[in-house]
Tab-separated table of C-alpha atoms and ligand atoms in Angstrom:
chain	number	residue	atom	x	y	z
H	1	VAL	CA	56.427	260.311	-34.781
H	2	ILE	CA	57.856	257.736	-37.247
H	3	GLU	CA	61.273	258.844	-38.835
H	4	ILE	CA	61.683	258.012	-42.049
H	5	MET	CA	65.350	259.283	-41.931
H	6	HIS	CA	68.563	259.108	-44.810
H	7	PRO	CA	68.848	256.097	-46.878
H	8	GLY	CA	70.265	253.418	-44.715
H	9	GLU	CA	69.267	254.249	-41.882
H	10	PRO	CA	66.287	252.494	-39.601
H	11	MET	CA	62.639	254.018	-40.794
H	12	VAL	CA	61.288	253.011	-37.576
H	13	ALA	CA	62.547	254.727	-34.046
H	14	PRO	CA	64.207	252.335	-31.762
H	15	PHE	CA	61.461	250.899	-29.328
H	16	PRO	CA	61.765	253.210	-26.371
H	17	GLU	CA	61.303	256.268	-28.423
H	18	ALA	CA	58.944	254.500	-31.083
H	19	ARG	CA	55.203	255.439	-31.360
H	20	THR	CA	52.529	253.164	-32.723
H	21	LEU	CA	51.194	253.417	-36.156
H	22	PRO	CA	49.321	256.188	-37.467
H	23	PRO	CA	45.396	255.606	-36.963
H	24	ARG	CA	45.181	256.126	-40.679
H	25	TRP	CA	46.988	252.898	-41.093
H	26	TYR	CA	44.199	250.701	-40.091
H	27	ARG	CA	41.051	253.053	-41.614
H	28	GLU	CA	42.094	254.115	-45.234
H	29	PRO	CA	41.474	251.633	-47.924
H	30	ALA	CA	44.256	253.047	-50.158
H	31	LEU	CA	46.837	251.856	-47.489
H	32	TYR	CA	45.523	248.603	-47.413
H	33	GLU	CA	45.698	248.071	-50.787
H	34	ARG	CA	49.317	249.013	-50.688
H	35	GLU	CA	49.710	246.414	-47.872
H	36	VAL	CA	48.348	243.640	-49.770
H	37	GLU	CA	50.316	244.438	-52.701
H	38	GLN	CA	53.608	244.885	-51.102
H	39	VAL	CA	53.209	242.747	-47.980
H	40	PHE	CA	50.564	240.084	-48.370
H	41	ARG	CA	51.626	239.191	-52.011
H	42	ARG	CA	55.171	239.078	-51.218
H	43	GLU	CA	55.462	237.648	-47.787
H	44	TRP	CA	54.677	234.060	-46.456
H	45	LEU	CA	50.985	232.955	-45.504
H	46	CYS	CA	49.577	230.051	-43.643
H	47	VAL	CA	46.966	228.506	-45.689
H	48	ALA	CA	46.859	225.585	-43.573
H	49	ARG	CA	48.489	222.937	-41.031
H	50	ALA	CA	50.016	220.039	-42.365
H	51	ASP	CA	47.825	217.541	-40.811
H	52	GLN	CA	44.764	219.026	-42.136
H	53	ILE	CA	46.079	217.301	-45.512
H	54	PRO	CA	47.735	214.199	-44.101
H	55	ARG	CA	47.547	211.762	-47.051
H	56	PRO	CA	48.429	211.769	-50.346
H	57	GLY	CA	45.264	212.944	-52.222
H	58	SER	CA	44.127	214.936	-49.053
H	59	TYR	CA	43.032	218.449	-50.206
H	60	LEU	CA	41.799	221.475	-48.710
H	61	ALA	CA	40.241	224.623	-50.851
H	62	LEU	CA	40.460	227.699	-49.504
H	63	ASP	CA	40.319	231.617	-50.478
H	64	LEU	CA	43.097	233.711	-50.148
H	65	LEU	CA	43.419	237.668	-50.722
H	66	GLY	CA	40.377	237.008	-53.428
H	67	ASP	CA	41.959	234.027	-54.739
H	68	PRO	CA	40.332	230.640	-55.154
H	69	LEU	CA	43.538	228.172	-53.650
H	70	VAL	CA	43.545	224.506	-53.021
H	71	ALA	CA	46.580	223.192	-50.554
H	72	VAL	CA	46.744	219.387	-51.702
H	73	ARG	CA	49.334	216.726	-51.496
H	74	ASP	CA	50.009	215.223	-54.819
H	75	LEU	CA	50.144	211.538	-55.250
H	76	GLU	CA	54.139	211.449	-54.227
H	77	GLY	CA	53.296	213.113	-51.100
H	78	ARG	CA	54.710	216.296	-51.872
H	79	LEU	CA	52.511	219.645	-50.588
H	80	ARG	CA	51.482	221.898	-53.045
H	81	VAL	CA	49.125	224.738	-53.316
H	82	LEU	CA	47.366	225.302	-56.309
H	83	SER	CA	45.227	228.124	-57.988
H	84	ARG	CA	42.186	226.213	-58.165
H	85	VAL	CA	40.503	228.217	-60.893
H	86	CYS	CA	40.052	226.201	-64.189
H	87	ARG	CA	42.064	227.347	-67.236
H	88	HIS	CA	38.945	226.982	-69.819
H	89	ARG	CA	36.547	229.470	-68.403
H	90	ALA	CA	37.312	229.822	-64.661
H	91	MET	CA	35.137	228.017	-62.747
H	92	PRO	CA	36.080	226.896	-59.409
H	93	VAL	CA	37.657	223.154	-59.896
H	94	VAL	CA	36.908	222.141	-56.081
H	95	LEU	CA	35.602	222.878	-53.182
H	96	GLY	CA	35.470	222.061	-49.729
H	97	ARG	CA	38.066	219.339	-48.540
H	98	GLY	CA	38.697	215.655	-49.004
H	99	GLU	CA	40.697	212.863	-50.951
H	100	ALA	CA	40.675	212.835	-54.743
H	101	ARG	CA	43.091	211.468	-57.179
H	102	SER	CA	42.482	214.389	-59.152
H	103	PHE	CA	40.675	217.475	-59.751
H	104	GLN	CA	37.842	217.522	-62.380
H	105	CYS	CA	35.944	220.607	-63.147
H	106	PRO	CA	32.535	220.197	-62.853
H	107	TYR	CA	31.433	222.941	-65.657
H	108	HIS	CA	32.810	221.034	-68.642
H	109	ARG	CA	34.949	218.261	-67.252
H	110	TRP	CA	38.611	219.452	-67.635
H	111	THR	CA	40.434	217.066	-65.056
H	112	TYR	CA	43.506	218.179	-63.306
H	113	GLY	CA	46.408	216.041	-61.422
H	114	LEU	CA	47.039	216.955	-57.911
H	115	ASP	CA	50.332	218.883	-59.217
H	116	GLY	CA	48.135	221.040	-61.318
H	117	ARG	CA	48.757	219.217	-65.252
H	118	LEU	CA	45.581	219.259	-67.443
H	119	LEU	CA	45.087	215.177	-67.983
H	120	ALA	CA	41.680	215.696	-69.543
H	121	ALA	CA	39.767	218.474	-71.992
H	122	PRO	CA	37.206	216.691	-73.620
H	123	GLU	CA	36.148	218.059	-76.964
H	124	MET	CA	39.218	220.573	-77.679
H	125	GLU	CA	40.630	218.392	-80.522
H	126	ARG	CA	39.591	220.966	-83.463
H	127	THR	CA	40.491	223.517	-81.345
H	128	GLU	CA	43.776	225.399	-83.418
H	129	GLY	CA	47.261	225.512	-81.218
H	130	PHE	CA	45.355	224.176	-77.948
H	131	ASP	CA	48.194	222.041	-76.246
H	132	ARG	CA	47.046	220.317	-72.931
H	133	ALA	CA	50.506	219.544	-72.171
H	134	ARG	CA	51.055	223.553	-71.422
H	135	CYS	CA	48.316	223.760	-69.422
H	136	ARG	CA	48.356	223.659	-66.043
H	137	LEU	CA	47.060	225.501	-62.579
H	138	PRO	CA	49.002	228.103	-61.178
H	139	GLU	CA	50.863	227.214	-58.481
H	140	LEU	CA	52.308	228.707	-55.438
H	141	ARG	CA	55.371	228.735	-53.562
H	142	VAL	CA	55.049	226.793	-50.382
H	143	GLU	CA	57.361	225.680	-47.479
H	144	GLU	CA	56.560	223.719	-44.222
H	145	PHE	CA	57.572	225.306	-40.496
H	146	GLU	CA	56.474	223.399	-37.511
H	147	GLY	CA	53.878	221.814	-39.156
H	148	PHE	CA	52.196	225.270	-40.774
H	149	VAL	CA	52.099	224.953	-44.323
H	150	PHE	CA	53.166	228.464	-45.967
H	151	ALA	CA	52.376	229.649	-49.410
H	152	SER	CA	53.482	232.846	-51.049
H	153	PHE	CA	52.264	234.311	-54.512
H	154	ASP	CA	55.793	235.932	-55.300
H	155	PRO	CA	57.939	233.143	-57.128
H	156	ASP	CA	60.787	235.433	-55.833
H	157	ALA	CA	59.645	235.398	-51.960
H	158	VAL	CA	62.981	234.878	-50.067
H	159	PRO	CA	63.173	231.383	-48.469
H	160	LEU	CA	61.105	231.540	-44.844
H	161	ALA	CA	62.483	228.762	-42.681
H	162	PRO	CA	65.929	230.522	-42.842
H	163	ARG	CA	64.709	233.884	-41.494
H	164	LEU	CA	62.362	231.880	-38.655
H	165	GLU	CA	65.570	229.901	-37.204
H	166	GLY	CA	65.363	232.248	-34.003
H	167	LEU	CA	61.673	230.944	-33.400
H	168	ARG	CA	61.770	227.633	-34.393
H	169	ARG	CA	64.610	227.142	-31.432
H	170	ALA	CA	62.282	228.303	-28.950
H	171	LEU	CA	59.288	226.202	-30.483
H	172	ALA	CA	61.199	222.884	-31.157
H	173	PRO	CA	60.779	221.524	-27.218
H	174	TYR	CA	56.662	222.200	-27.615
H	175	ARG	CA	56.712	220.115	-30.981
H	176	PRO	CA	54.223	221.953	-32.697
H	177	ALA	CA	54.323	219.693	-35.770
H	178	ALA	CA	53.128	216.626	-33.146
H	179	LEU	CA	49.789	218.447	-32.467
H	180	ARG	CA	46.571	217.491	-34.191
H	181	THR	CA	44.148	220.468	-35.916
H	182	THR	CA	40.349	220.302	-34.781
H	183	GLU	CA	37.782	222.167	-36.013
H	184	PRO	CA	37.743	225.846	-35.868
H	185	LEU	CA	36.014	228.206	-33.993
H	186	VAL	CA	34.771	230.982	-36.571
H	187	PHE	CA	34.189	234.658	-36.678
H	188	GLU	CA	33.852	237.468	-38.563
H	189	HIS	CA	35.283	240.428	-37.743
H	190	ASP	CA	34.726	243.936	-38.696
H	191	TRP	CA	38.008	245.815	-37.911
H	192	ASN	CA	41.642	246.222	-39.582
H	193	TRP	CA	43.734	242.886	-39.005
H	194	LYS	CA	46.838	244.624	-37.636
H	195	VAL	CA	44.302	245.541	-34.585
H	196	MET	CA	43.816	241.833	-34.550
H	197	VAL	CA	47.571	241.108	-34.571
H	198	GLU	CA	48.555	243.688	-32.350
H	199	ASN	CA	45.992	242.382	-29.672
H	200	PHE	CA	47.315	238.756	-29.964
H	201	MET	CA	50.970	240.193	-29.621
H	202	GLU	CA	50.925	241.588	-26.246
H	203	SER	CA	49.729	240.514	-22.633
H	204	TYR	CA	49.872	243.760	-21.151
H	205	HIS	CA	45.724	243.565	-21.278
H	206	HIS	CA	45.835	240.754	-19.184
H	207	MET	CA	45.782	242.977	-16.585
H	208	GLY	CA	42.701	245.123	-18.394
H	209	ILE	CA	40.293	243.088	-20.148
H	210	HIS	CA	41.957	239.366	-19.102
H	211	VAL	CA	41.830	240.168	-15.164
H	212	ASP	CA	39.257	237.295	-14.324
H	213	THR	CA	40.864	235.407	-16.271
H	214	LEU	CA	44.559	235.135	-17.408
H	215	GLN	CA	45.609	238.043	-14.864
H	216	PRO	CA	45.742	234.983	-12.095
H	217	LEU	CA	47.560	232.755	-14.331
H	218	VAL	CA	49.718	234.890	-16.380
H	219	PRO	CA	50.637	237.866	-14.587
H	220	ALA	CA	51.117	241.198	-17.331
H	221	SER	CA	53.642	242.369	-15.600
H	222	GLY	CA	55.763	239.110	-16.144
H	223	THR	CA	55.294	238.878	-19.506
H	224	PHE	CA	58.052	239.848	-22.343
H	225	ALA	CA	59.181	239.780	-26.297
H	226	GLU	CA	62.153	238.508	-27.142
H	227	ASP	CA	64.532	240.548	-29.552
H	228	SER	CA	64.164	239.231	-33.149
H	229	ASP	CA	66.185	239.096	-36.245
H	230	GLY	CA	63.559	238.116	-38.791
H	231	PRO	CA	59.785	238.622	-40.014
H	232	TYR	CA	58.181	236.823	-36.686
H	233	ALA	CA	57.714	237.760	-32.701
H	234	LEU	CA	58.040	235.673	-29.685
H	235	LEU	CA	56.327	236.494	-26.398
H	236	HIS	CA	56.520	234.469	-23.271
H	237	ASN	CA	54.255	233.826	-20.520
H	238	PRO	CA	55.287	233.110	-17.472
H	239	SER	CA	53.144	231.798	-14.995
H	240	ARG	CA	52.375	233.616	-11.797
H	241	ASP	CA	55.127	231.701	-9.408
H	242	GLY	CA	56.734	229.467	-11.510
H	243	ALA	CA	54.002	226.805	-10.911
H	244	PRO	CA	53.856	224.219	-14.016
H	245	LEU	CA	50.677	225.726	-15.782
H	246	PRO	CA	47.214	223.899	-15.752
H	247	VAL	CA	47.009	221.363	-18.542
H	248	ALA	CA	43.913	219.293	-19.776
H	249	PHE	CA	45.850	216.966	-21.870
H	250	PRO	CA	49.131	215.000	-21.937
H	251	PRO	CA	52.192	217.839	-21.767
H	252	THR	CA	54.702	217.187	-24.494
H	253	PRO	CA	57.134	214.974	-23.313
H	254	GLY	CA	60.499	216.219	-22.452
H	255	LEU	CA	59.844	219.626	-21.607
H	256	THR	CA	61.397	221.543	-18.724
H	257	ASP	CA	59.864	222.716	-15.618
H	258	ALA	CA	60.399	226.173	-17.023
H	259	GLN	CA	59.165	225.660	-20.422
H	260	ARG	CA	55.991	223.637	-18.208
H	261	ALA	CA	55.714	226.990	-16.609
H	262	ASP	CA	55.887	229.307	-19.573
H	263	PHE	CA	53.312	229.659	-22.673
H	264	LEU	CA	54.659	230.944	-26.006
H	265	VAL	CA	52.505	233.574	-28.015
H	266	CYS	CA	53.835	233.815	-31.710
H	267	ALA	CA	53.759	235.458	-34.952
H	268	VAL	CA	54.990	235.042	-38.411
H	269	PHE	CA	54.130	238.383	-39.713
H	270	PRO	CA	52.519	239.501	-41.587
H	271	LEU	CA	49.138	237.043	-40.460
H	272	THR	CA	49.931	233.843	-38.815
H	273	LEU	CA	49.485	233.799	-35.410
H	274	PHE	CA	49.625	230.973	-32.789
H	275	SER	CA	49.822	230.195	-28.911
H	276	VAL	CA	51.566	227.096	-27.630
H	277	GLN	CA	50.969	225.602	-24.460
H	278	PRO	CA	52.674	222.990	-22.746
H	279	ASP	CA	49.666	220.497	-23.647
H	280	SER	CA	48.007	222.024	-26.522
H	281	MET	CA	48.386	224.638	-29.209
H	282	LEU	CA	45.772	227.570	-30.679
H	283	TRP	CA	46.241	228.543	-34.555
H	284	TYR	CA	44.605	232.200	-35.225
H	285	GLN	CA	44.016	231.864	-38.907
H	286	LEU	CA	43.506	235.260	-40.624
H	287	GLU	CA	42.111	235.869	-43.893
H	288	PRO	CA	41.714	239.668	-44.374
H	289	THR	CA	39.116	240.792	-47.215
H	290	ALA	CA	39.422	244.756	-46.937
H	291	VAL	CA	40.742	247.389	-44.523
H	292	ASP	CA	38.079	246.641	-41.992
H	293	ARG	CA	37.237	243.280	-42.428
H	294	PHE	CA	38.450	239.580	-41.873
H	295	ARG	CA	37.635	236.190	-41.344
H	296	LEU	CA	39.222	234.429	-38.201
H	297	ARG	CA	39.178	230.733	-37.630
H	298	ILE	CA	40.829	229.848	-34.017
H	299	HIS	CA	41.846	226.666	-34.254
H	300	PRO	CA	42.093	224.112	-31.266
H	301	CYS	CA	45.708	222.027	-31.757
H	302	VAL	CA	45.702	219.133	-29.166
H	303	PRO	CA	48.049	215.827	-28.867
H	304	GLU	CA	47.356	213.020	-31.218
H	305	ALA	CA	46.644	210.785	-28.240
H	306	ALA	CA	44.023	213.077	-26.626
H	307	LEU	CA	42.165	213.014	-29.956
H	308	ALA	CA	41.982	209.060	-29.913
H	309	ASP	CA	40.808	208.698	-26.191
H	310	ALA	CA	36.942	209.622	-25.525
H	311	ALA	CA	38.090	210.151	-21.866
H	312	TYR	CA	39.474	213.415	-23.444
H	313	ALA	CA	36.230	214.811	-25.084
H	314	GLU	CA	35.402	216.917	-22.115
H	315	ALA	CA	38.779	218.282	-22.041
H	316	LEU	CA	38.293	219.446	-26.199
H	317	ASP	CA	35.000	220.822	-24.994
H	318	GLY	CA	36.520	222.576	-22.141
H	319	PHE	CA	39.513	224.130	-24.364
H	320	ARG	CA	37.184	225.339	-26.605
H	321	ALA	CA	34.764	226.915	-24.434
H	322	PHE	CA	38.297	228.890	-22.812
H	323	ALA	CA	39.551	229.761	-26.107
H	324	ASP	CA	36.026	231.104	-26.888
H	325	LEU	CA	35.514	233.106	-23.433
H	326	ILE	CA	39.066	234.792	-24.204
H	327	HIS	CA	38.822	235.966	-27.595
H	328	ARG	CA	34.930	237.065	-26.526
H	329	GLN	CA	37.138	239.621	-24.211
H	330	ASP	CA	39.533	240.091	-27.016
H	331	ILE	CA	36.539	241.138	-29.328
H	332	THR	CA	35.317	244.047	-26.788
H	333	ALA	CA	39.103	245.251	-27.157
H	334	CYS	CA	39.150	244.924	-30.642
H	335	GLN	CA	35.965	246.338	-31.668
H	336	GLY	CA	36.742	249.497	-29.180
H	337	VAL	CA	39.896	250.449	-30.226
H	338	HIS	CA	38.941	250.183	-34.344
H	339	ALA	CA	36.046	252.765	-33.615
H	340	GLY	CA	38.720	254.684	-31.631
H	341	LEU	CA	41.454	254.842	-34.432
H	342	ALA	CA	38.440	256.657	-36.448
H	343	SER	CA	38.471	259.610	-34.338
H	344	ARG	CA	39.898	262.906	-35.695
H	345	LEU	CA	41.173	263.457	-32.060
H	346	ALA	CA	43.131	259.755	-32.195
H	347	GLU	CA	47.036	260.162	-32.856
H	348	PRO	CA	49.778	257.727	-32.484
H	349	GLY	CA	50.263	256.461	-28.900
H	350	ARG	CA	53.506	255.170	-27.037
H	351	TYR	CA	54.585	251.612	-25.679
H	352	SER	CA	54.881	249.930	-22.392
H	353	HIS	CA	58.224	247.879	-22.504
H	354	LEU	CA	55.786	244.918	-22.368
H	355	GLU	CA	54.841	245.517	-25.957
H	356	LYS	CA	58.031	245.129	-27.954
H	357	ALA	CA	56.321	242.446	-30.439
H	358	LEU	CA	53.904	245.489	-31.854
H	359	TRP	CA	57.245	247.580	-32.458
H	360	GLN	CA	58.612	244.541	-34.571
H	361	LEU	CA	55.467	244.253	-36.168
H	362	GLN	CA	55.592	248.324	-37.506
H	363	ARG	CA	59.175	247.546	-38.363
H	364	PHE	CA	58.195	244.743	-40.838
H	365	LEU	CA	55.442	246.893	-42.306
H	366	LEU	CA	57.744	249.969	-42.607
H	367	GLU	CA	60.889	248.191	-44.126
H	368	ARG	CA	57.805	247.142	-47.132
H	369	ALA	CA	55.698	249.671	-47.315
H	370	PRO	CA	56.818	252.605	-46.200
H	371	GLU	CA	54.775	255.615	-46.883
H	372	ALA	CA	55.527	257.730	-49.768
D	1	FES	S1	34.958	225.991	-66.830
D	1	FES	FE1	36.345	224.298	-65.876
D	1	FES	S2	35.968	223.076	-67.890
D	1	FES	FE2	34.865	224.328	-68.951
D	2	FE2	FE1	43.734	239.016	-24.909
């Protein structure tokens, strides 16, 4: 039972006593709406990798929680995340990705700077009180963390980076910001976003659905989540016998033997997931659209040298195929779990010691969206 105790006391039981979240948290639209308002729209969500918008003028259009947005590097090189809804009559001013010096709305040619300012609006001089200088595309808060571009809809959001210090220290030797983001594998999934996060954040299931793939390399029983003092989880995956993990690309220079024999599975709650290997990374970009629906983009990220060298083309194909295979194994589990959570007979379960990151997610959610 999740204890809601007296004010000032923790709302979630200590890990060894805790139970999993109630099934309704995964199924009820009203609880999803509460997560959107109290968690997604107040916290920090990753909208892009910085290397996807590398130069002044680079932009990437996206949709997040129903809002059309654009991540852009303005002409001064500063990262911004803007609404891309025209301030005239709401046409999206830009689609896709590319390079631009300004955004011009295709409908009536209003033109915006990459900083969101309205630069030109034809035939508006007779409009009473219209002040071009006071019209601009709304802007989200932005922070960059280890090459990930995070944005928040909440102008008062608590800064993110100081709360991720423990994660930053663990990631630093792997240098994720130096990796290059490649074309994603794209999936449309019909289960709750938390089923995906929970699947990603424990390696207990290596001994189950990945018994023929990950388990021989990284046995479930050796994996462990670090204690976390912020909105993140960090799961270590040591190799079976302490031997270096196999690599397809040149490994990140400077890693110790222990780091070469471990990969890190990370979450920045609520929605940002990535796993960091000695030579590469997979970034899982989740875009929830309903209680039982989200789009998933799995981005393989590799060293720049590997992209520049045709000799690595096959290795990149192999990396993508492996990511696809592992995710297809995970799909089986996630679909099963989401269906099972609809059962009238389903109730909260108990955690293994290997599942501490799931309890950390639960604590994060209960602190922000306690049940009334
Ligand atoms: S809707 Fe964009 S200029 Fe009219
Ligand atoms: Fe998995």
